[in-house]
CSV table of C-alpha atoms in Angstrom, one decimal:
chain,number,residue,atom,x,y,z
A,89,MET,CA,0.0,0.0,0.0
A,90,LYS,CA,1.2,3.5,-0.8
A,91,CYS,CA,1.5,6.2,1.9
A,92,GLN,CA,-1.5,8.5,1.9
A,93,HIS,CA,0.7,11.6,2.1
A,94,CYS,CA,3.6,10.9,-0.2
A,95,VAL,CA,4.8,8.3,-2.8
A,96,LYS,CA,6.6,6.0,-0.4
A,97,LEU,CA,5.4,2.6,0.9
A,98,ALA,CA,3.0,2.8,3.8
A,99,THR,CA,4.5,0.9,6.8
A,100,VAL,CA,2.5,2.4,9.7
A,101,GLN,CA,-1.2,2.2,10.4
A,102,ILE,CA,-2.5,5.0,12.7
A,103,THR,CA,-5.9,4.7,14.2
A,104,GLU,CA,-7.2,8.0,15.5
A,105,VAL,CA,-9.9,7.6,18.2
A,106,LEU,CA,-12.2,10.5,17.5
A,107,ALA,CA,-15.1,9.8,19.9
A,108,ASP,CA,-16.3,6.7,21.7
A,109,ASN,CA,-17.0,4.5,18.7
A,110,ALA,CA,-15.6,6.6,15.9
A,111,PHE,CA,-12.2,5.9,14.4
A,112,GLU,CA,-10.1,7.4,11.6
A,113,GLU,CA,-7.5,5.3,9.9
A,114,PHE,CA,-4.2,6.4,8.2
A,115,HIS,CA,-1.8,4.4,6.3
A,116,LEU,CA,1.5,6.3,6.2
A,117,CYS,CA,5.2,5.8,5.6
A,118,GLU,CA,7.5,6.0,8.6
A,119,ASP,CA,8.5,9.7,8.0
A,120,CYS,CA,4.9,10.9,7.4
A,121,ALA,CA,3.8,8.9,10.5
A,122,GLN,CA,6.4,10.5,12.7
A,123,HIS,CA,5.2,13.9,11.4
A,124,TYR,CA,1.6,13.0,12.0
A,125,LEU,CA,2.1,11.7,15.5
A,126,TYR,CA,4.3,14.5,16.8
A,127,VAL,CA,3.2,17.5,14.8
A,128,THR,CA,-0.2,17.1,13.2
A,129,ALA,CA,-2.0,15.1,15.8
A,130,PRO,CA,-1.2,17.3,18.9
A,131,LYS,CA,-2.5,20.4,17.0
A,132,LYS,CA,-5.8,18.6,16.1
A,133,LYS,CA,-6.8,18.6,19.7
A,134,PRO,CA,-7.5,21.7,21.8
A,135,GLY,CA,-4.5,22.5,24.0
A,136,SER,CA,-1.5,20.3,23.0
A,137,ASN,CA,-0.2,20.3,26.6
A,138,ARG,CA,-3.4,18.9,27.9
A,139,GLU,CA,-3.4,16.3,25.3
A,140,PHE,CA,0.0,15.1,26.6
A,141,ALA,CA,-1.3,15.1,30.2
A,142,ASP,CA,-4.3,13.1,29.1
A,143,SER,CA,-2.2,10.3,27.6
A,144,THR,CA,-0.1,9.9,30.8
A,145,GLU,CA,-3.2,9.9,32.9
A,146,LYS,CA,-4.9,7.4,30.7
A,147,PHE,CA,-5.6,4.1,32.4
A,148,CYS,CA,-6.8,0.6,31.7
A,149,GLU,CA,-10.3,-0.1,33.0
A,150,HIS,CA,-9.5,-3.7,33.7
A,151,CYS,CA,-6.3,-3.6,35.8
A,152,GLY,CA,-6.1,0.1,36.7
A,153,THR,CA,-2.6,0.5,35.3
A,154,LYS,CA,-2.0,4.1,34.1
A,155,PHE,CA,0.0,4.8,31.0
A,156,VAL,CA,2.5,6.6,33.2
A,157,ASP,CA,3.0,3.4,35.3
A,158,PHE,CA,4.0,1.7,32.1
A,159,ARG,CA,6.3,4.5,31.2
A,160,ASN,CA,8.1,4.1,34.5
A,161,SER,CA,8.2,0.3,34.8
A,162,GLY,CA,8.3,-0.7,31.1
A,163,ARG,CA,5.7,-3.4,32.0
A,164,LEU,CA,2.1,-3.4,31.1
A,165,GLY,CA,-0.6,-4.5,33.6
A,166,CYS,CA,-2.8,-6.9,31.7
A,167,PRO,CA,-3.6,-8.0,28.1
A,168,HIS,CA,-6.2,-5.3,27.8
A,169,ASP,CA,-3.6,-2.6,28.1
A,170,TYR,CA,-2.8,-3.2,24.4
A,171,GLN,CA,-6.2,-1.8,23.6
A,172,ALA,CA,-6.4,0.8,26.3
A,173,PHE,CA,-3.0,2.3,25.3
A,174,GLN,CA,-3.1,1.4,21.6
A,175,ALA,CA,-2.5,5.0,20.4
A,176,GLU,CA,0.5,5.3,22.7
A,177,LEU,CA,1.9,1.8,22.0
A,178,LEU,CA,1.7,1.9,18.2
A,179,PRO,CA,4.7,4.3,17.7
A,180,LEU,CA,6.6,2.4,20.3
A,181,LEU,CA,6.0,-1.0,18.7
A,182,GLU,CA,7.0,0.5,15.4
A,183,SER,CA,10.3,1.7,16.8
A,184,ILE,CA,11.1,-1.6,18.6
A,185,HIS,CA,9.9,-4.1,15.9
A,186,SER,CA,9.6,-1.9,12.8
A,187,SER,CA,6.1,-3.4,12.6
A,188,THR,CA,2.7,-3.0,14.3
A,189,ARG,CA,1.1,-6.2,13.1
A,190,HIS,CA,1.6,-9.8,14.2
A,191,ALA,CA,2.8,-12.3,11.7
A,192,GLY,CA,3.3,-15.9,12.7
A,193,LYS,CA,1.7,-18.5,14.9
A,194,THR,CA,-1.9,-18.1,15.9
A,195,PRO,CA,-3.7,-20.3,18.4
A,196,ARG,CA,-5.5,-23.3,16.9
A,197,ARG,CA,-8.9,-22.3,18.3
A,198,PRO,CA,-10.7,-19.5,16.5
A,199,SER,CA,-9.2,-16.3,17.9
A,200,ARG,CA,-11.5,-13.8,19.6
A,201,ARG,CA,-10.6,-10.3,20.6
A,202,PHE,CA,-12.2,-11.0,24.0
A,203,SER,CA,-12.4,-14.2,25.8
A,204,ALA,CA,-15.4,-16.1,27.1
A,205,GLN,CA,-13.9,-15.7,30.6
A,206,GLU,CA,-13.9,-12.0,30.1
A,207,LEU,CA,-17.6,-12.0,29.2
A,208,ALA,CA,-18.5,-14.1,32.2
A,209,ARG,CA,-16.6,-11.7,34.4
A,210,LEU,CA,-18.4,-8.7,33.0
A,211,ARG,CA,-21.8,-10.4,33.4
A,212,LYS,CA,-21.0,-11.1,37.0
A,213,GLU,CA,-20.0,-7.4,37.5
A,214,LEU,CA,-23.2,-6.3,35.8
A,215,GLN,CA,-25.3,-8.5,38.1
A,216,SER,CA,-23.7,-7.1,41.2
A,217,ALA,CA,-24.0,-3.5,39.9
A,218,VAL,CA,-27.7,-4.0,39.4
A,219,LEU,CA,-28.0,-5.5,42.9
A,220,LYS,CA,-26.2,-2.4,44.3
A,221,GLU,CA,-28.5,-0.2,42.2
A,222,SER,CA,-25.4,1.5,40.6
A,223,TYR,CA,-27.2,1.9,37.3
A,224,GLU,CA,-24.6,4.1,35.7
A,225,GLU,CA,-22.0,1.4,36.2
A,226,ALA,CA,-24.5,-1.2,35.0
A,227,ALA,CA,-25.2,0.7,31.8
A,228,ARG,CA,-21.5,1.0,31.1
A,229,LEU,CA,-21.1,-2.8,31.7
A,230,ARG,CA,-24.1,-3.6,29.5
A,231,ASP,CA,-22.7,-1.5,26.7
A,232,ARG,CA,-19.3,-3.2,26.9
A,233,ILE,CA,-21.0,-6.7,26.9
A,234,ARG,CA,-23.1,-5.7,23.8
A,235,HIS,CA,-20.0,-4.3,22.2
A,236,ILE,CA,-18.0,-7.5,22.7
A,237,GLU,CA,-20.8,-9.8,21.7
A,238,GLY,CA,-21.3,-7.8,18.5
A,239,ASP,CA,-17.6,-7.9,17.8
B,109,MET,CA,12.7,-31.5,45.7
B,110,ASN,CA,16.3,-32.5,46.2
B,111,VAL,CA,18.4,-31.2,43.3
B,112,SER,CA,21.7,-32.8,44.5
B,113,HIS,CA,21.1,-36.0,42.4
B,114,MET,CA,21.1,-33.8,39.3
B,115,THR,CA,24.9,-33.3,39.6
B,116,SER,CA,25.4,-36.8,38.3
B,117,HIS,CA,24.4,-35.9,34.8
B,118,LEU,CA,24.5,-33.0,32.5
B,119,GLY,CA,21.5,-31.3,30.9
B,120,GLU,CA,20.8,-31.7,27.2
B,121,TRP,CA,22.4,-28.4,26.3
B,122,LEU,CA,25.8,-29.4,27.7
B,123,ARG,CA,26.1,-32.8,25.9
B,124,GLY,CA,28.9,-31.2,23.8
B,125,SER,CA,27.6,-32.8,20.6
B,126,GLY,CA,25.1,-31.9,17.8
B,127,PRO,CA,25.6,-30.0,14.6
B,128,GLU,CA,28.5,-27.5,14.4
B,129,SER,CA,29.4,-28.3,18.0
B,130,ASP,CA,33.0,-27.1,17.5
B,131,VAL,CA,31.7,-23.6,17.6
B,132,VAL,CA,28.1,-23.8,18.7
B,133,VAL,CA,27.5,-24.9,22.3
B,134,SER,CA,23.8,-24.9,22.4
B,135,THR,CA,20.4,-23.7,21.0
B,136,ARG,CA,17.5,-22.4,23.1
B,137,ILE,CA,14.1,-21.2,22.1
B,138,ARG,CA,11.7,-19.6,24.5
B,139,LEU,CA,8.1,-18.5,24.1
B,140,ALA,CA,6.3,-16.0,26.3
B,141,ARG,CA,2.6,-16.7,27.0
B,142,ASN,CA,-0.1,-15.2,29.2
B,143,LEU,CA,-3.5,-16.4,30.2
B,144,ALA,CA,-6.4,-14.4,28.8
B,145,GLY,CA,-8.3,-12.1,31.2
B,146,GLU,CA,-5.7,-12.2,34.0
B,147,PRO,CA,-3.4,-9.4,35.0
B,148,PHE,CA,0.3,-9.9,34.1
B,149,THR,CA,2.5,-11.3,36.9
B,150,THR,CA,4.0,-7.9,38.1
B,151,ARG,CA,0.4,-6.5,38.5
B,152,ALA,CA,-1.1,-9.6,40.1
B,153,THR,CA,-1.9,-10.0,43.8
B,154,PRO,CA,-0.4,-12.9,45.6
B,155,HIS,CA,-3.8,-14.6,45.5
B,156,GLN,CA,-4.1,-14.1,41.7
B,157,LYS,CA,-0.5,-15.5,41.3
B,158,ALA,CA,-1.4,-18.5,43.4
B,159,GLU,CA,-4.4,-19.1,41.1
B,160,VAL,CA,-2.4,-18.8,37.9
B,161,GLU,CA,0.2,-21.1,39.4
B,162,SER,CA,-2.3,-23.8,40.4
B,163,ARG,CA,-4.1,-23.7,37.0
B,164,LEU,CA,-0.9,-23.9,35.0
B,165,ARG,CA,0.6,-26.5,37.3
B,166,GLU,CA,-2.4,-28.7,36.7
B,167,VAL,CA,-2.2,-28.2,32.9
B,168,VAL,CA,1.6,-28.9,32.8
B,169,GLU,CA,1.3,-32.0,34.9
B,170,LEU,CA,-1.4,-33.4,32.6
B,171,LEU,CA,0.6,-32.9,29.4
B,172,GLU,CA,1.3,-36.0,27.5
B,173,LEU,CA,4.9,-35.6,26.2
B,174,GLU,CA,7.5,-38.2,25.5
B,175,GLN,CA,9.3,-37.1,28.7
B,176,PRO,CA,7.0,-36.2,31.6
B,177,LEU,CA,7.5,-32.8,33.2
B,178,ARG,CA,7.9,-32.4,36.9
B,179,TYR,CA,6.7,-29.2,38.6
B,180,VAL,CA,8.7,-27.7,41.4
B,181,SER,CA,7.8,-24.6,43.4
B,182,VAL,CA,10.6,-22.1,43.2
B,183,ALA,CA,9.2,-20.0,46.0
B,184,ALA,CA,9.6,-22.9,48.4
B,185,MET,CA,13.1,-23.7,47.4
B,186,PRO,CA,16.3,-22.8,49.3
B,187,ALA,CA,18.4,-20.0,47.7
B,188,ILE,CA,21.2,-22.4,46.7
B,189,ASP,CA,18.9,-24.8,44.9
B,190,ARG,CA,17.4,-21.8,42.9
B,191,GLN,CA,20.9,-20.8,42.0
B,192,PHE,CA,21.6,-24.4,40.9
B,193,LEU,CA,18.7,-24.3,38.5
B,194,VAL,CA,19.9,-20.9,37.1
B,195,GLU,CA,23.3,-22.4,36.4
B,196,ARG,CA,21.6,-25.3,34.5
B,197,GLN,CA,19.6,-22.6,32.6
B,198,LEU,CA,16.3,-24.2,33.7
B,199,ILE,CA,15.2,-21.0,35.3
B,200,SER,CA,16.0,-17.3,34.8
B,201,ARG,CA,17.8,-15.2,37.4
B,202,GLU,CA,14.6,-13.2,37.7
B,203,LEU,CA,12.5,-16.2,38.6
B,204,ALA,CA,15.2,-17.3,41.1
B,205,GLY,CA,15.7,-14.1,43.0
B,206,VAL,CA,14.0,-10.9,41.7
B,207,LEU,CA,10.4,-12.0,41.4
B,208,GLU,CA,8.3,-12.8,44.5
B,209,GLY,CA,5.4,-14.9,45.5
B,210,PRO,CA,4.0,-18.2,44.0
B,211,ARG,CA,6.1,-19.3,41.1
B,212,GLY,CA,7.8,-22.4,39.8
B,213,VAL,CA,9.3,-24.4,37.0
B,214,ALA,CA,8.5,-27.7,35.3
B,215,PHE,CA,11.1,-29.7,33.4
B,216,ASP,CA,11.9,-33.1,32.1
B,217,GLU,CA,14.6,-35.5,33.3
B,218,PRO,CA,16.9,-34.9,30.3
B,219,GLU,CA,16.4,-31.2,30.6
B,220,THR,CA,15.3,-30.5,27.1
B,221,VAL,CA,12.2,-28.6,28.1
B,222,SER,CA,11.5,-26.1,30.9
B,223,LEU,CA,8.3,-24.2,31.7
B,224,MET,CA,8.6,-21.3,34.0
B,225,VAL,CA,5.3,-20.2,35.8
B,226,ASN,CA,4.8,-16.6,37.0
B,227,GLU,CA,8.0,-15.2,35.4
B,228,GLU,CA,7.5,-11.8,33.9
B,229,ASP,CA,4.9,-13.5,31.8
B,230,HIS,CA,2.6,-16.2,33.2
B,231,LEU,CA,4.3,-18.9,31.2
B,232,ARG,CA,7.8,-19.0,29.7
B,233,LEU,CA,8.3,-22.2,27.7
B,234,GLN,CA,11.8,-23.1,26.8
B,235,SER,CA,13.4,-25.8,24.7
B,236,MET,CA,17.2,-26.6,24.8
B,237,ARG,CA,19.5,-28.5,22.5
B,238,SER,CA,23.2,-29.2,22.1
B,239,GLY,CA,24.8,-27.7,19.0
B,240,LEU,CA,23.0,-25.7,16.3
B,241,GLU,CA,19.5,-27.2,16.3
B,242,LEU,CA,17.0,-24.4,15.6
B,243,GLU,CA,14.5,-26.5,13.8
B,244,ALA,CA,14.4,-29.3,16.3
B,245,ALA,CA,14.2,-26.8,19.2
B,246,TRP,CA,11.3,-25.0,17.5
B,247,ALA,CA,9.5,-28.2,16.6
B,248,THR,CA,9.6,-29.3,20.3
B,249,ILE,CA,8.5,-26.0,21.8
B,250,ASP,CA,5.8,-25.5,19.2
B,251,ARG,CA,4.3,-28.9,20.1
B,252,VAL,CA,4.4,-28.2,23.8
B,253,ASP,CA,2.8,-24.8,23.2
B,254,ASP,CA,0.0,-26.4,21.2
B,255,ALA,CA,-0.6,-29.0,23.9
B,256,ILE,CA,-0.9,-26.3,26.5
B,257,GLU,CA,-3.0,-24.1,24.3
B,258,SER,CA,-5.6,-26.8,23.9
B,259,ARG,CA,-6.2,-26.6,27.7
B,260,VAL,CA,-6.0,-22.9,28.4
B,261,GLU,CA,-6.9,-19.7,26.7
B,262,TYR,CA,-3.9,-17.5,25.9
B,263,ALA,CA,-4.0,-13.7,25.7
B,264,PHE,CA,-3.9,-13.2,22.0
B,265,THR,CA,-5.2,-10.8,19.3
B,266,ASP,CA,-4.9,-11.1,15.6
B,267,GLU,CA,-3.4,-7.6,15.5
B,268,PHE,CA,-0.7,-8.0,18.1
B,269,GLY,CA,-0.3,-11.7,18.4
B,270,TYR,CA,0.6,-13.2,21.8
B,271,LEU,CA,0.2,-10.4,24.4
B,272,THR,CA,3.2,-10.0,26.8
B,273,ALA,CA,4.0,-7.9,29.8
B,274,CYS,CA,6.7,-6.1,28.0
B,275,PRO,CA,6.0,-4.9,24.4
B,276,THR,CA,9.5,-6.0,23.4
B,277,ASN,CA,8.2,-9.6,23.4
B,278,VAL,CA,4.7,-9.1,21.9
B,279,GLY,CA,3.8,-10.9,18.7
B,280,THR,CA,5.4,-14.3,18.5
B,281,GLY,CA,6.8,-14.1,22.1
B,282,MET,CA,9.7,-16.0,20.7
B,283,ARG,CA,13.4,-15.5,21.6
B,284,ALA,CA,15.8,-17.9,19.9
B,285,SER,CA,19.3,-17.9,21.3
B,286,VAL,CA,22.4,-19.6,20.1
B,287,LEU,CA,25.4,-19.9,22.4
B,288,LEU,CA,28.7,-19.6,20.5
B,289,HIS,CA,32.2,-20.2,21.6
B,290,LEU,CA,34.5,-17.9,19.6
B,291,PRO,CA,38.0,-18.1,21.1
B,292,ALA,CA,39.9,-17.7,17.8
B,293,LEU,CA,38.0,-14.6,16.8
B,294,GLY,CA,38.7,-13.4,20.4
B,295,LEU,CA,42.4,-14.0,20.1
B,296,ALA,CA,42.5,-12.4,16.7
B,297,LYS,CA,40.6,-9.4,18.1
B,298,GLN,CA,38.0,-9.8,15.4
B,299,ILE,CA,34.9,-10.3,17.6
B,300,ASP,CA,33.6,-6.7,17.0
B,301,LYS,CA,34.0,-7.0,13.3
B,302,ALA,CA,32.2,-10.3,13.2
B,303,PHE,CA,29.3,-8.9,15.3
B,304,LYS,CA,28.9,-5.7,13.2
B,305,ALA,CA,26.8,-7.6,10.7
B,306,LEU,CA,24.4,-8.5,13.5
B,307,GLN,CA,23.1,-5.1,14.4
B,308,LYS,CA,22.0,-4.5,10.8
B,309,ILE,CA,19.6,-7.3,11.0
B,310,ASN,CA,18.4,-6.8,14.6
B,311,LEU,CA,20.1,-9.6,16.4
B,312,VAL,CA,21.5,-9.1,19.9
B,313,VAL,CA,24.7,-10.4,21.6
B,314,ARG,CA,24.8,-11.2,25.3
B,315,GLY,CA,27.1,-13.1,27.7
B,316,LEU,CA,26.5,-16.6,28.8
B,317,TYR,CA,24.0,-16.0,31.6
B,318,GLY,CA,21.7,-13.6,29.7
B,319,GLU,CA,21.0,-10.0,29.9
B,320,GLY,CA,23.7,-7.9,31.5
B,321,SER,CA,26.1,-10.7,32.0
B,322,ARG,CA,29.7,-10.3,30.7
B,323,ALA,CA,30.9,-12.4,27.8
B,324,LEU,CA,33.4,-14.5,29.8
B,325,GLY,CA,35.7,-16.9,28.1
B,326,ASP,CA,34.6,-15.8,24.6
B,327,PHE,CA,31.1,-17.3,25.0
B,328,PHE,CA,28.4,-15.3,23.3
B,329,GLN,CA,24.7,-15.7,23.0
B,330,ILE,CA,23.1,-14.4,19.9
B,331,SER,CA,19.3,-13.9,19.7
B,332,ASN,CA,16.6,-12.3,17.7
B,333,GLN,CA,15.3,-8.9,18.8
B,334,ILE,CA,12.1,-8.6,16.8
B,335,THR,CA,9.0,-10.5,17.7
B,336,LEU,CA,6.3,-8.5,16.0
B,337,GLY,CA,5.6,-8.6,12.2
B,338,LYS,CA,8.0,-11.5,11.5
B,339,SER,CA,7.0,-15.1,11.7
B,340,GLU,CA,8.8,-17.6,13.9
B,341,VAL,CA,10.1,-19.4,10.8
B,342,ALA,CA,11.4,-16.2,9.2
B,343,SER,CA,13.2,-15.2,12.4
B,344,LEU,CA,14.8,-18.6,12.8
B,345,SER,CA,15.9,-18.4,9.2
B,346,ASP,CA,17.6,-15.0,9.7
B,347,ILE,CA,19.4,-16.2,12.8
B,348,ARG,CA,20.6,-19.4,11.0
B,349,THR,CA,22.1,-17.3,8.2
B,350,VAL,CA,24.0,-15.1,10.5
B,351,ILE,CA,25.2,-18.0,12.8
B,352,HIS,CA,26.5,-19.8,9.7
B,353,GLU,CA,28.4,-16.7,8.8
B,354,ILE,CA,30.0,-16.4,12.2
B,355,ILE,CA,30.8,-20.1,12.3
B,356,LYS,CA,32.7,-19.6,9.0
B,357,TYR,CA,34.6,-16.6,10.4
B,358,GLU,CA,35.6,-18.5,13.6
B,359,ARG,CA,36.7,-21.6,11.7
B,360,MET,CA,38.8,-19.4,9.4
B,361,ALA,CA,40.4,-17.7,12.3
B,362,ARG,CA,41.2,-21.1,13.9
B,363,THR,CA,42.8,-22.3,10.7
B,364,THR,CA,44.8,-19.0,10.4
B,365,LEU,CA,46.0,-19.3,14.0
B,366,MET,CA,47.1,-22.9,13.5
B,367,ARG,CA,49.0,-21.9,10.4
B,368,GLU,CA,50.6,-18.7,11.6
B,369,ALA,CA,50.8,-19.1,15.4
B,370,ARG,CA,50.7,-22.8,16.1
B,371,GLN,CA,53.4,-22.6,18.9
B,372,ASN,CA,51.5,-19.7,20.6
B,373,ILE,CA,48.2,-21.6,20.6
B,374,LEU,CA,49.9,-24.8,21.9
B,375,ASP,CA,51.5,-22.8,24.6
B,376,LYS,CA,48.3,-21.0,25.6
B,377,VAL,CA,46.4,-24.3,25.8
B,378,ALA,CA,49.2,-26.0,27.7
B,379,ARG,CA,49.4,-23.1,30.2
B,380,ALA,CA,45.7,-23.1,30.7
B,381,LEU,CA,45.7,-26.8,31.4
B,382,GLY,CA,48.7,-26.5,33.6
B,383,THR,CA,47.1,-23.7,35.8
B,384,LEU,CA,43.9,-25.7,36.1
B,385,GLN,CA,46.0,-28.8,37.2
B,386,SER,CA,48.1,-27.1,39.8
B,387,ALA,CA,46.5,-23.9,41.2
B,388,THR,CA,45.2,-24.0,44.7
B,389,MET,CA,42.8,-21.0,44.5
B,390,MET,CA,40.5,-20.5,41.5
B,391,THR,CA,37.7,-18.0,40.9
B,392,SER,CA,34.8,-19.0,38.6
B,393,GLU,CA,35.8,-16.2,36.2
B,394,GLU,CA,39.4,-17.5,35.8
B,395,THR,CA,38.1,-21.0,35.4
B,396,MET,CA,35.8,-19.9,32.6
B,397,GLU,CA,38.7,-18.2,30.8
B,398,LEU,CA,41.1,-21.2,31.2
B,399,LEU,CA,38.5,-23.8,30.2
B,400,SER,CA,37.7,-21.6,27.2
B,401,ALA,CA,41.4,-22.1,26.1
B,402,VAL,CA,41.2,-25.8,26.9
B,403,ARG,CA,38.0,-26.2,24.9
B,404,LEU,CA,39.7,-24.6,21.9
B,405,GLY,CA,42.6,-27.0,22.4
B,406,VAL,CA,40.2,-30.0,22.4
B,407,HIS,CA,38.6,-28.9,19.2
B,408,LEU,CA,42.0,-28.2,17.5
B,409,LYS,CA,43.0,-31.7,18.7
B,410,LEU,CA,45.8,-30.3,20.8
B,411,VAL,CA,44.6,-32.1,23.9
B,412,GLY,CA,44.3,-35.8,23.2
B,413,ASP,CA,42.5,-37.3,26.1
B,414,LEU,CA,39.8,-34.7,27.0
B,415,SER,CA,36.3,-34.9,25.5
B,416,PRO,CA,34.1,-31.9,24.9
B,417,LEU,CA,31.6,-33.4,27.3
B,418,THR,CA,34.2,-33.5,30.1
B,419,VAL,CA,35.1,-29.8,29.5
B,420,ASN,CA,31.4,-28.9,29.7
B,421,GLU,CA,31.1,-30.9,32.9
B,422,LEU,CA,34.0,-28.9,34.4
B,423,PHE,CA,32.3,-25.6,33.3
B,424,ILE,CA,29.0,-26.4,35.1
B,425,HIS,CA,30.5,-28.2,38.1
B,426,THR,CA,32.7,-25.2,39.0
B,427,GLN,CA,29.7,-22.8,39.1
B,428,PRO,CA,29.1,-21.7,42.7
B,429,ALA,CA,25.9,-23.7,43.4
B,430,HIS,CA,27.0,-26.8,41.6
B,431,LEU,CA,30.3,-26.8,43.5
B,432,GLN,CA,28.7,-26.4,46.8
B,433,LYS,CA,26.3,-29.3,46.0
B,434,LEU,CA,29.2,-31.5,45.0
B,435,MET,CA,31.1,-30.6,48.1
B,436,GLY,CA,28.0,-31.2,50.2
B,437,GLU,CA,28.4,-28.0,52.2
B,438,PRO,CA,27.9,-24.2,51.9
B,439,LEU,CA,31.2,-22.5,51.0
B,440,ASP,CA,31.8,-18.8,50.8
B,441,GLY,CA,34.5,-16.7,49.0
B,442,GLU,CA,37.9,-18.1,49.7
B,443,ALA,CA,36.8,-21.6,50.8
B,444,ARG,CA,34.8,-21.9,47.5
B,445,ASN,CA,37.9,-20.8,45.4
B,446,ALA,CA,40.0,-23.4,47.2
B,447,ALA,CA,37.3,-26.1,46.7
B,448,ARG,CA,37.1,-25.2,43.0
B,449,ALA,CA,40.8,-25.5,42.6
B,450,THR,CA,40.9,-28.9,44.4
B,451,TYR,CA,38.0,-30.2,42.3
B,452,LEU,CA,39.7,-29.1,39.0
B,453,ARG,CA,43.1,-30.6,40.1
B,454,ASN,CA,41.5,-34.0,40.8
B,455,ARG,CA,39.5,-34.1,37.6
B,456,LEU,CA,42.4,-33.0,35.4
B,457,ARG,CA,45.2,-35.0,37.1
B,458,THR,CA,45.9,-37.1,34.0
B,459,ALA,CA,44.6,-34.8,31.3
B,460,GLY,CA,46.9,-33.4,28.6
B,461,SER,CA,49.6,-36.0,28.9
B,462,SER,CA,49.3,-37.1,25.3
B,463,SER,CA,49.4,-33.7,23.7
C-alpha cells in the first residue's frame, strides 16, 4: 500500500480515536507517520499540553494500570492494556519491531478479541452492579458486553 | 525436591555434541505466553498469582509428552537450589531471585524442556538442544505450546499476536538464542568485526548468563530482537544465516591461528591446562577463561584425552551452586575458590599427557 501523504510505501497504520466509537485510519510511511504523530495530531486537539497530560493519565479499566505506570516500569498491567493504550503503544512498537502487526503462529482455536472468561466476568459485575443499584455502572457494563458480543 | 542428584548428569544443552558443536555450544528457544483475562504477573496480587500457578501446574502435569514434566515450586526452594537451576539454565535469574510470590518451573529429566510459571509472563516455555538445532528446538516447543493451548486460553489478538507484559516480546513471544564459543575470533581481536553484521539485522549479543552478563571466556549468546511482524520461521531463518556466517569466520580464524601461530596456541592451551591442574585457588571467572582455552585445544586436537563433554562438565560443576552441592556444604568466598581448585586438580590430574 502507498502512503496517503507521499509516494513511499505505507508501513505504519495509525488509528485515531475520535469519539467513543468513531475511528479514523491512516496508512503512512515512517516519516509521514512521525510527522503526523508529533506535529499534526497534537494540533488537532484543543491545547496540546493537555493532550499530553491526558495520555499519561490514561488508564486501563481492567487492571487500573496508568500509562505513566507503564512509562516508569516498562511493563504493562494486563492484556487489555494493548487496547487501552493502543495509540501510545503503536509508535513504540513501530520503533522496537519496525512493525505493528503480528505475523506468525496463531492459536489453533478461533481467535477472539475478547475471551469467554472476560464476558463471564463482565456479566457477574453487571449483576452485582444491578443489585447495588449502581445503574450508571450497570449501563456501562451492559454496553461493553453488547460491544463485545457484536464484535 | 532434592536437586543434588542432578549433579550426576548434564542437561541436554551441555552434551557437547550436535551440529556445528566445535563452535556452537547450544540452542535455546523460549516462548512468552499469558492467560487471557488475567493481570500480568507484576500486576497480580499474591492470590491471583497462586491461582495462575495452580491452573498452569495442573495443565503442565497433565501434558502427554515423551518425557513427563515435573513441577517444582521455586518460592519454596532454598536459595542455593534456585541458583543451581539458574546455572543449569532451567530458570532465569529473575525467577530465582528478583520476582516474588508463587512461582515455579516444570522440566523433564533430560532437561530438554523447561516451563517457568509466573515469570514476567505467566508462562515462559523453553526448549534446549546441544549444537545448532534451531528446527528441532522449534518443533519441540511449538508442540508443547499447542498442547498447553488446547487446555488454556492464551491472551492473543490477531493484530498484536501473543500479548506479553513487555512490548519487546509481543507478537510471537519467541526468543531464539544460540550460544557460541568464539575463542579464535577473540584471540585475533575480530569479535567486534564479526558482530557488526548482527546489528544491521536486529540480532543481539549477550554473555553466557543472559541480559547484562559479561561475555566470559569468549562465550556469546546471539538472539533475535524482533517479535512483531515477523513469523517464527522467518526469524529462525535470519538467525541461522548469521550463525553460519559467524561459524565460518571462527573456523577461518582457527585455521589461520594454527597456520601462523601454532606454537603460541599450543603454549596458551598447555598453560591453561597447567594452571587448572596445579592452582590452589581459583575464581569462577578465571576457570571460565582457562576452560575456554582448553575447549579450543580440544577442538583443535591439541589435547588428546579430553572430551568436549568433560570440558562442559567442568564448566558447570565449577559454578558456585554446583560446586557447593558437589562438596556437600555451603562454602563462601575463599573456601569456595579453594574447593574449586581442588576439584579441578583432581578431575584433570591425568589430562593433557598425550598432547
